[in-house]
Amino acid sequence: MTDARRVVRPADASTPTEHLMSRGLLQARDDRHVVVPWSVRLHLRGGRSTRESLDLPPELATSTRDASLVDRAAAGAAFEFTRRTEMLLETWSTKPPAGLRTGGLGVRDLRAVADLVHADLATAALVVETAAAASLLAVGMNDDLDAAWQPTDAYDVWAAQPTADRWLALARAWTENNRLVSAIGGRDGDRPINALSPGLERGWLVGDRHSTLAALLDLAPGHVLAAGTGTGTLVDRLRWSFPRRPETRLELVATILDEASAIGLLGLGGLSSFGRALLQREDARTPLVGLLPAPVDHVLIQADLTAVAPGPLEQDFARRLGLLADVESRGGATTYRFSVDSVRRAFDSGWSTLEVKDFLAASSRTPVPQALDYLVDDVARRFGTLRLGVAESFLRSDDETALTELMHHAEAASLRLRRIAPTVIVSDVPLQVLLPRLRELGAAPVVEAADGTVRVARPDEHRSRTPRPAPSAGLSEARLAARTTAVISALRAGDRAAAERPARAAAKSPADVMSALREAAEARTEVWIGYLDNHGTSVERVVRPLEVGGGQLSAYDERNDEVRSFAIHRISEVRRR
């Protein structure tokens, strides 16, 4: 039309469009176009405002499954997820991976987790993140005081609980975890997204997870989501229930279902009986206990130096067997393999030959093979024939009497001498400290070079700085005041160190000294130390350790009111306050 806005009376209408406009069945939208009014459209659709009915929720595409089969499948997944979590934390108890400076877990470490638990990277990330959400994993410090991911104190309590209780703790942690685990492995701009890294928190994720699983509560027992089409109909149901939810969040429905299946809430696309009870905050432990396999306390040792576990092992028995053998394969029956390294690991833990053989005989339902018995005897025969120790300096002399007199000298106790041969004595005191102390005791030692020849040392030539011009009167007074303040602070710190010397036993051996310093550095507490200065004189300090590593102690020294480095080999003793 060329003039749609003009008024047309029924008597003047000449075209079908004009007849409809004259009776109000069409309205002008502009000068050239007309539209059907809303009331007319509603009448033509039979009173429906949309082409499809929206007053009823979309039906879920389902299929029938035996409820007991769903429960068994979910229980198997729950047991496997719990076992993988325990494997991860047990391994990281002794070999914790380093934490990234930006936070999180390295890609290589995550791949190592996937190999350890025999799963893909997505499942490995889910195991790691769920353990952290359950407060079983956190950042700590390794032996070098570097950041590392380690099990927490709560892990010891968790590991001692029955399998059903351990799974419940993990399942509850996952349902309340607001971290988007599925984003791990992707990229945020140019930066890769690592497991356990900060920035994965999503405030809406917990609500979406609960609403997704709650939609499955409408399925009657024996009905599960249909393979292939069930997930799509669940997305339609959630879109109808939450029309303002963005499509990007609805795309995560499939991921939520996959994670719930991996953890054990779902089995074969349907809610398990214990998963339904958990979501409804009812007793989920009782139905799960009857579905989990009963732990066994024995293995079947075979002639090829392997042991087959006919089921899940009891926790204490599994840990003891893990000292003697390495896991070779997992599945319905776990296979362990005995080797020289694995048996030596048990001896390193303090086991004796008799204890190893008694454990093997008591734990096997088959006779212990002769080859395994020979293996244990061979490792026991060679174990401990070589010994390692720490020594900073040594003394040797063809005169055994001179060394004997030195060992029994009344003032030689602080030198920490130890005789390892009739003509050789070692000490953990550094050479530059030991040499003047021996001369003070009346000995006349000489220094031996690496090739065994005598090294003649001449006195070092010392130089002093060229004097600077005398400062002005005001600057001299300021420096004098500063020196006076420093001297007073040092005197007060010395008095405090002497007055507050702890009464508890001091750590004197190198291992005890290192352990005490690391504990104090981690707790940021003060300790009292005895320290040998450059002249070999023992001084006392009250310090607050900050870092221990590389043979140095970095600590805040109250006497100097600054952070100083102390050579650890010069620290003679440490007392905790």
XYZ file of C-alpha atoms in Angstrom:
577
model
C 0.000 0.000 0.000
C 1.103 3.542 -0.616
C -1.032 5.229 2.075
C -1.650 2.733 4.868
C -2.345 5.397 7.465
C -5.528 6.772 5.820
C -8.904 5.977 7.367
C -10.996 3.519 5.340
C -14.741 3.032 5.889
C -16.393 -0.314 5.038
C -18.438 1.354 2.285
C -15.346 2.782 0.619
C -13.214 -0.398 0.792
C -12.324 -1.813 -2.600
C -9.490 -4.292 -1.888
C -9.222 -7.165 0.597
C -6.647 -5.215 2.587
C -8.942 -2.189 2.816
C -11.864 -4.425 3.880
C -9.734 -5.836 6.741
C -8.469 -2.394 7.760
C -11.984 -0.919 7.766
C -13.080 -3.635 10.205
C -10.004 -3.330 12.496
C -8.506 -6.692 11.527
C -5.355 -4.941 10.188
C -3.538 -1.889 11.507
C -1.080 0.448 9.831
C 2.476 0.151 11.029
C 3.775 2.906 8.729
C 2.795 4.433 5.381
C 3.483 1.217 3.442
C 2.993 -1.697 5.873
C 0.191 -3.125 7.970
C 0.192 -5.671 10.820
C -2.305 -8.000 12.485
C -3.347 -6.638 15.900
C -2.456 -8.702 18.990
C -6.069 -9.459 19.857
C -6.674 -10.865 16.381
C -3.563 -13.005 16.533
C -4.568 -14.343 19.934
C -8.026 -15.278 18.560
C -6.551 -16.993 15.519
C -4.283 -19.112 17.797
C -7.194 -20.291 19.806
C -6.379 -18.097 22.782
C -2.709 -19.257 22.976
C -0.056 -16.564 23.106
C 2.668 -18.894 21.750
C 2.829 -21.537 19.072
C 3.816 -24.170 21.648
C 2.258 -24.730 25.045
C 4.421 -23.376 27.876
C 2.183 -23.929 30.859
C 3.574 -27.442 31.448
C 7.256 -28.317 31.913
C 8.908 -30.249 29.093
C 8.922 -33.992 29.545
C 12.218 -35.715 30.251
C 13.281 -38.426 27.826
C 13.768 -41.489 30.008
C 14.370 -45.189 29.766
C 13.883 -47.979 32.284
C 16.739 -49.455 34.288
C 16.706 -51.813 37.230
C 17.120 -49.685 40.372
C 19.533 -52.194 41.890
C 21.693 -52.022 38.764
C 21.784 -48.207 38.999
C 22.804 -48.423 42.661
C 25.574 -50.924 41.971
C 26.987 -48.841 39.124
C 26.936 -45.674 41.260
C 28.474 -47.512 44.241
C 31.298 -48.763 42.024
C 31.992 -45.209 40.855
C 31.859 -43.944 44.453
C 34.334 -46.585 45.604
C 36.659 -45.838 42.678
C 36.559 -42.068 43.273
C 37.330 -42.548 46.974
C 40.192 -44.912 46.150
C 41.652 -42.461 43.633
C 41.531 -39.663 46.179
C 43.340 -41.806 48.735
C 45.982 -42.813 46.164
C 46.583 -39.177 45.286
C 46.952 -37.977 48.863
C 49.093 -40.947 49.927
C 51.481 -40.243 47.057
C 51.620 -36.527 47.752
C 52.312 -37.244 51.431
C 55.847 -38.292 50.500
C 56.285 -36.622 47.111
C 54.351 -33.342 47.202
C 54.296 -31.398 43.924
C 55.530 -27.841 43.933
C 53.008 -25.032 43.964
C 53.197 -22.455 41.205
C 54.216 -18.928 42.084
C 50.906 -17.704 40.704
C 49.086 -20.431 42.609
C 47.767 -23.730 41.399
C 49.187 -27.010 40.149
C 51.482 -27.411 37.159
C 50.308 -29.104 33.974
C 52.942 -31.830 34.294
C 51.864 -32.593 37.844
C 48.236 -32.896 36.727
C 49.264 -35.315 33.982
C 51.196 -37.307 36.575
C 47.997 -37.481 38.637
C 46.104 -38.783 35.610
C 48.715 -41.531 35.160
C 48.642 -42.350 38.861
C 44.878 -42.782 39.130
C 44.509 -44.234 35.608
C 42.043 -41.584 34.427
C 41.793 -38.763 31.919
C 42.809 -35.199 32.719
C 39.221 -34.080 33.440
C 38.743 -36.805 36.059
C 42.190 -36.159 37.532
C 41.346 -32.454 37.900
C 38.040 -33.385 39.543
C 39.828 -35.619 42.065
C 42.346 -32.880 42.931
C 39.771 -30.083 43.197
C 37.346 -32.184 45.272
C 40.113 -33.149 47.705
C 40.951 -29.470 48.146
C 37.262 -28.579 48.559
C 36.983 -31.237 51.296
C 39.932 -29.575 53.135
C 42.065 -32.670 52.604
C 44.620 -30.840 50.439
C 46.290 -27.470 50.897
C 49.544 -25.611 50.247
C 52.315 -26.371 52.719
C 56.128 -26.317 52.739
C 58.458 -29.098 51.665
C 61.890 -29.874 53.120
C 63.368 -26.899 51.288
C 60.623 -24.612 52.635
C 59.185 -24.184 49.155
C 55.430 -24.088 48.519
C 54.045 -27.571 47.846
C 50.623 -29.223 47.725
C 50.332 -31.593 50.685
C 47.584 -33.438 52.564
C 46.231 -31.571 55.560
C 45.867 -32.817 59.134
C 42.239 -33.620 58.334
C 43.419 -36.282 55.897
C 44.649 -38.530 58.717
C 41.192 -38.449 60.292
C 39.491 -38.962 56.924
C 41.729 -41.899 55.964
C 40.860 -43.761 59.175
C 37.112 -43.634 58.490
C 35.091 -46.322 56.662
C 34.767 -46.003 52.905
C 31.132 -44.835 53.074
C 31.986 -41.956 55.417
C 34.960 -40.949 53.297
C 32.817 -40.845 50.164
C 30.127 -38.784 51.894
C 32.727 -36.163 52.812
C 33.882 -35.962 49.181
C 30.345 -35.894 47.751
C 29.222 -33.104 50.083
C 32.349 -31.114 49.248
C 31.649 -31.443 45.521
C 28.010 -30.342 45.803
C 29.083 -27.187 47.657
C 32.215 -26.464 45.608
C 31.884 -23.211 43.653
C 34.964 -23.759 41.465
C 34.467 -24.397 37.741
C 36.564 -27.548 37.386
C 35.626 -28.016 33.720
C 37.567 -24.848 32.821
C 40.874 -26.475 33.822
C 43.037 -27.112 30.784
C 41.596 -24.172 28.874
C 43.013 -20.688 28.527
C 42.095 -17.321 29.952
C 43.448 -15.091 27.213
C 47.136 -15.994 26.935
C 47.253 -17.604 30.374
C 46.556 -21.335 30.807
C 44.067 -22.321 33.491
C 45.674 -24.708 35.977
C 44.099 -26.933 38.573
C 43.837 -25.382 42.052
C 44.639 -21.957 40.594
C 42.744 -18.925 41.894
C 40.021 -17.345 39.796
C 37.868 -20.419 39.112
C 35.188 -19.460 41.643
C 31.695 -18.916 40.215
C 29.009 -17.687 42.567
C 26.159 -19.232 40.546
C 27.698 -22.695 40.117
C 26.462 -24.261 43.370
C 22.885 -23.182 42.658
C 23.028 -24.493 39.091
C 24.421 -27.811 40.283
C 21.669 -28.214 42.886
C 18.912 -27.302 40.428
C 20.270 -29.744 37.825
C 20.373 -32.643 40.262
C 17.046 -31.635 41.822
C 15.399 -32.009 38.402
C 16.423 -35.663 38.447
C 14.576 -36.201 41.716
C 11.347 -36.216 39.682
C 12.452 -39.465 38.026
C 10.841 -42.468 39.639
C 13.137 -45.266 40.828
C 13.891 -47.523 37.889
C 13.859 -44.635 35.381
C 16.985 -42.907 34.097
C 17.759 -40.286 31.471
C 17.640 -41.766 28.006
C 21.011 -42.181 26.345
C 21.641 -39.447 23.803
C 18.394 -37.484 24.187
C 17.965 -37.374 27.961
C 20.479 -34.592 28.559
C 18.870 -32.349 25.920
C 15.415 -32.705 27.463
C 16.902 -31.936 30.885
C 18.338 -28.722 29.438
C 14.868 -27.860 28.068
C 13.334 -28.504 31.482
C 15.874 -26.209 33.164
C 15.379 -23.547 30.467
C 11.628 -23.644 31.166
C 12.144 -23.545 34.955
C 14.738 -20.742 34.796
C 13.950 -18.662 31.693
C 16.451 -15.944 32.570
C 19.381 -18.332 32.988
C 22.023 -17.634 30.279
C 22.622 -20.278 27.630
C 26.307 -20.453 28.554
C 25.328 -21.808 31.962
C 22.880 -24.292 30.486
C 25.731 -25.666 28.389
C 27.338 -26.891 31.626
C 24.482 -29.296 32.381
C 26.222 -32.170 30.587
C 29.435 -31.448 32.503
C 27.587 -31.459 35.835
C 26.050 -34.841 34.995
C 29.454 -36.258 34.014
C 31.027 -35.079 37.281
C 28.123 -36.464 39.318
C 28.545 -39.815 37.561
C 32.312 -39.841 38.215
C 31.782 -39.118 41.911
C 29.024 -41.730 42.269
C 25.833 -39.737 42.746
C 24.547 -40.986 39.398
C 24.690 -44.406 37.856
C 23.744 -45.217 34.240
C 22.061 -41.808 33.926
C 19.881 -42.059 37.033
C 20.090 -41.036 40.655
C 21.246 -43.751 43.019
C 19.329 -44.405 46.207
C 22.143 -43.004 48.353
C 22.602 -40.074 45.959
C 18.905 -39.251 46.250
C 19.176 -39.425 50.048
C 22.211 -37.129 50.021
C 20.440 -34.491 47.924
C 17.391 -34.664 50.182
C 19.613 -34.401 53.288
C 18.618 -37.837 54.530
C 20.685 -40.809 55.678
C 22.842 -41.692 52.676
C 25.331 -43.861 54.542
C 23.095 -46.831 55.280
C 22.093 -47.622 51.659
C 25.702 -47.142 50.517
C 27.312 -49.451 53.081
C 25.428 -52.487 51.779
C 26.550 -51.776 48.203
C 30.281 -51.375 48.809
C 32.501 -54.449 48.553
C 33.697 -55.860 51.858
C 37.439 -55.241 52.440
C 39.739 -58.234 52.634
C 42.897 -58.755 54.676
C 44.786 -61.189 52.479
C 46.392 -61.586 49.063
C 47.401 -64.433 46.805
C 51.191 -64.434 46.345
C 52.299 -66.056 43.101
C 55.575 -67.569 41.945
C 56.336 -64.635 39.589
C 56.838 -62.288 42.577
C 53.358 -60.791 42.290
C 50.449 -60.702 44.714
C 46.814 -60.495 43.675
C 44.310 -58.801 45.992
C 40.931 -60.518 45.482
C 39.090 -57.355 46.485
C 39.561 -53.993 48.173
C 42.094 -54.295 50.972
C 41.674 -53.057 54.513
C 43.290 -49.672 54.960
C 46.010 -50.644 57.417
C 46.773 -53.848 55.516
C 46.964 -51.969 52.211
C 49.432 -49.438 53.645
C 51.688 -52.187 55.014
C 51.559 -54.106 51.748
C 52.333 -50.877 49.886
C 55.673 -50.730 51.723
C 56.651 -54.180 50.462
C 55.291 -54.127 46.912
C 54.392 -51.719 44.112
C 51.016 -51.618 42.386
C 51.365 -53.077 38.902
C 47.754 -52.988 37.717
C 44.378 -52.040 39.110
C 40.875 -53.239 38.453
C 38.599 -55.809 40.025
C 41.714 -57.467 41.474
C 44.733 -55.265 42.184
C 48.117 -56.771 41.333
C 51.198 -55.945 43.388
C 54.794 -56.735 42.391
C 57.695 -57.401 44.775
C 61.107 -56.067 43.759
C 64.462 -55.198 45.271
C 63.464 -51.535 45.591
C 60.084 -52.279 47.169
C 61.509 -54.712 49.745
C 64.320 -52.275 50.579
C 61.642 -49.626 51.125
C 60.221 -51.770 53.926
C 63.672 -52.124 55.503
C 64.135 -48.351 55.251
C 60.889 -47.980 57.225
C 62.347 -50.010 60.090
C 61.114 -53.520 59.300
C 63.358 -56.441 60.176
C 63.822 -59.586 58.125
C 61.691 -61.582 60.543
C 58.880 -59.010 60.419
C 58.843 -59.035 56.616
C 58.666 -62.815 56.420
C 56.020 -63.068 59.151
C 53.859 -60.486 57.369
C 54.122 -62.296 54.042
C 53.286 -65.649 55.622
C 50.296 -64.254 57.526
C 48.868 -62.198 54.658
C 49.018 -64.770 51.850
C 46.437 -67.515 51.317
C 49.001 -69.328 49.173
C 52.454 -70.536 50.273
C 55.166 -67.899 50.036
C 57.255 -68.747 46.940
C 60.887 -69.638 47.457
C 61.927 -66.908 45.025
C 60.339 -64.231 47.227
C 61.981 -65.698 50.319
C 65.371 -65.529 48.577
C 64.667 -61.958 47.496
C 64.009 -60.848 51.083
C 67.160 -62.582 52.333
C 69.279 -61.027 49.585
C 68.051 -57.506 50.322
C 68.525 -58.044 54.073
C 72.100 -59.253 53.510
C 73.074 -56.085 51.629
C 70.983 -53.629 53.636
C 73.091 -51.279 55.766
C 76.502 -52.464 54.587
C 77.167 -48.889 53.431
C 76.380 -45.996 55.740
C 76.167 -42.286 55.022
C 76.663 -39.409 57.391
C 77.394 -35.689 57.564
C 80.914 -34.463 58.314
C 82.349 -30.980 57.813
C 85.980 -31.837 58.634
C 88.183 -34.754 59.573
C 91.354 -35.407 61.565
C 93.727 -38.229 60.825
C 97.001 -39.207 62.427
C 99.317 -42.199 62.465
C 99.599 -41.710 66.212
C 96.482 -43.390 67.612
C 97.409 -42.286 71.136
C 97.234 -38.607 70.128
C 93.737 -39.068 68.740
C 92.655 -40.965 71.853
C 93.900 -38.145 74.101
C 92.035 -35.619 71.980
C 88.798 -37.647 72.140
C 88.983 -37.739 75.951
C 90.036 -34.105 76.424
C 87.757 -32.326 78.904
C 87.220 -29.301 76.636
C 86.720 -31.181 73.373
C 83.034 -31.980 73.920
C 81.883 -28.931 71.934
C 83.877 -30.090 68.877
C 81.518 -33.068 68.408
C 84.292 -35.491 67.483
C 83.469 -39.039 66.377
C 85.994 -41.755 65.737
C 85.297 -43.849 62.652
C 88.664 -45.619 62.474
C 91.713 -45.999 64.740
C 93.474 -43.195 62.864
C 90.514 -41.072 61.661
C 88.162 -38.719 63.540
C 85.357 -36.728 61.906
C 83.401 -33.698 63.120
C 80.466 -31.655 61.874
C 82.237 -28.462 62.994
C 83.620 -26.510 59.981
C 87.348 -26.545 59.389
C 87.782 -22.808 59.915
C 86.211 -23.175 63.369
C 87.777 -26.513 64.302
C 91.358 -25.491 63.499
C 91.695 -22.609 66.022
C 89.840 -24.606 68.688
C 92.289 -27.489 68.374
C 95.176 -25.065 68.714
C 93.578 -23.685 71.874
C 93.580 -27.231 73.254
C 97.338 -27.454 72.743
C 97.330 -29.442 69.503
C 99.348 -28.413 66.463
C 97.315 -29.610 63.474
C 98.059 -28.845 59.856
C 95.561 -28.643 57.023
C 95.589 -31.441 54.454
C 94.840 -30.789 50.810
C 92.512 -32.925 48.669
C 95.461 -34.939 47.316
C 96.752 -35.742 50.814
C 99.603 -33.233 50.824
C 100.082 -30.674 53.583
C 98.759 -27.244 52.695
C 100.910 -24.482 54.103
C 98.876 -21.398 54.865
C 100.515 -18.068 55.269
C 98.861 -15.231 57.200
C 96.464 -13.211 55.142
C 97.411 -9.634 54.388
C 94.787 -7.302 55.741
C 93.949 -3.799 54.682
C 91.779 -1.115 56.227
C 89.726 1.561 54.544
C 91.174 4.941 53.903
C 89.872 7.298 56.614
C 87.230 9.713 55.453
C 87.299 13.386 56.330
C 86.020 14.151 59.800
C 82.275 14.782 59.751
C 80.698 17.961 60.925
C 79.739 18.406 64.568
C 76.029 17.814 63.932
C 76.666 14.626 61.950
C 79.046 13.315 64.617
C 76.409 13.798 67.287
C 73.806 11.980 65.165
C 76.144 9.054 64.584
C 77.028 8.920 68.255
C 73.344 8.843 69.173
C 72.720 6.084 66.646
C 75.631 4.002 67.960
C 74.442 4.538 71.518
C 70.936 3.383 70.605
C 72.323 0.326 68.812
C 74.536 -0.588 71.782
C 71.657 -0.228 74.227
C 69.402 -2.388 72.006
C 72.113 -5.028 71.752
C 72.656 -5.041 75.516
C 68.936 -5.374 76.183
C 68.642 -8.163 73.605
C 71.571 -9.960 75.209
C 70.063 -9.625 78.669
C 66.767 -10.924 77.357
C 68.426 -13.886 75.662
C 70.209 -14.798 78.889
C 67.188 -14.223 81.105
C 64.680 -15.998 78.885
C 66.785 -18.994 77.969
C 64.224 -21.794 77.580
C 64.350 -24.550 80.138
C 63.364 -27.317 77.713
C 65.990 -29.568 76.148
C 68.032 -28.084 73.348
C 68.340 -29.505 69.845
C 72.048 -30.114 69.290
C 72.436 -32.701 66.546
C 72.393 -31.336 62.970
C 69.138 -33.132 62.188
C 67.411 -31.839 65.335
C 68.701 -28.310 64.709
C 67.305 -28.321 61.144
C 63.984 -29.742 62.308
C 63.614 -27.152 65.078
C 64.473 -24.279 62.752
C 62.020 -25.416 60.078
C 59.210 -25.808 62.603
C 59.903 -22.330 63.966
C 60.019 -20.865 60.430
C 56.683 -22.428 59.577
C 55.059 -21.293 62.848
C 56.848 -17.879 62.812
C 57.864 -18.321 66.460
C 61.018 -17.171 68.221
C 63.815 -19.547 69.196
C 66.960 -19.258 71.264
C 70.119 -20.286 69.411
C 73.744 -20.782 70.344
C 75.956 -19.486 67.531
C 79.714 -19.662 66.875
C 81.002 -16.377 65.466
C 84.008 -15.932 63.194
C 86.348 -16.261 66.180
C 84.808 -19.536 67.345
C 83.179 -17.817 70.322
C 79.725 -19.037 71.264
C 77.137 -16.264 71.454
C 73.427 -16.355 72.244
C 70.655 -14.923 70.116
C 66.856 -14.747 70.210
C 65.722 -14.855 66.590
C 62.534 -15.399 64.617
C 63.316 -17.801 61.714
C 61.885 -16.783 58.346
C 63.456 -19.222 55.886
C 65.771 -22.221 56.057
C 67.612 -23.418 52.974
C 70.933 -23.583 51.187
C 72.813 -24.016 54.452
C 71.617 -20.604 55.664
C 69.062 -19.454 58.213
C 67.320 -16.178 57.378
C 65.881 -14.773 60.614
C 64.916 -11.546 62.301
C 67.573 -10.745 64.921
C 66.185 -8.617 67.715
C 69.664 -7.556 68.770
C 70.364 -5.821 65.456
C 66.700 -5.106 64.629
C 67.130 -6.524 61.139
C 66.894 -9.710 59.105
C 70.220 -11.553 59.131
C 71.605 -14.746 57.631
C 73.191 -17.327 59.931
C 75.309 -20.242 58.696
C 73.475 -23.344 59.926
C 76.709 -25.273 60.523
C 77.675 -22.628 63.098
C 74.475 -23.028 65.117
C 75.495 -25.266 68.022
C 72.057 -25.658 69.621
C 68.444 -24.499 69.320
C 65.904 -24.177 72.118
C 62.218 -23.679 71.429
C 60.549 -21.000 73.490
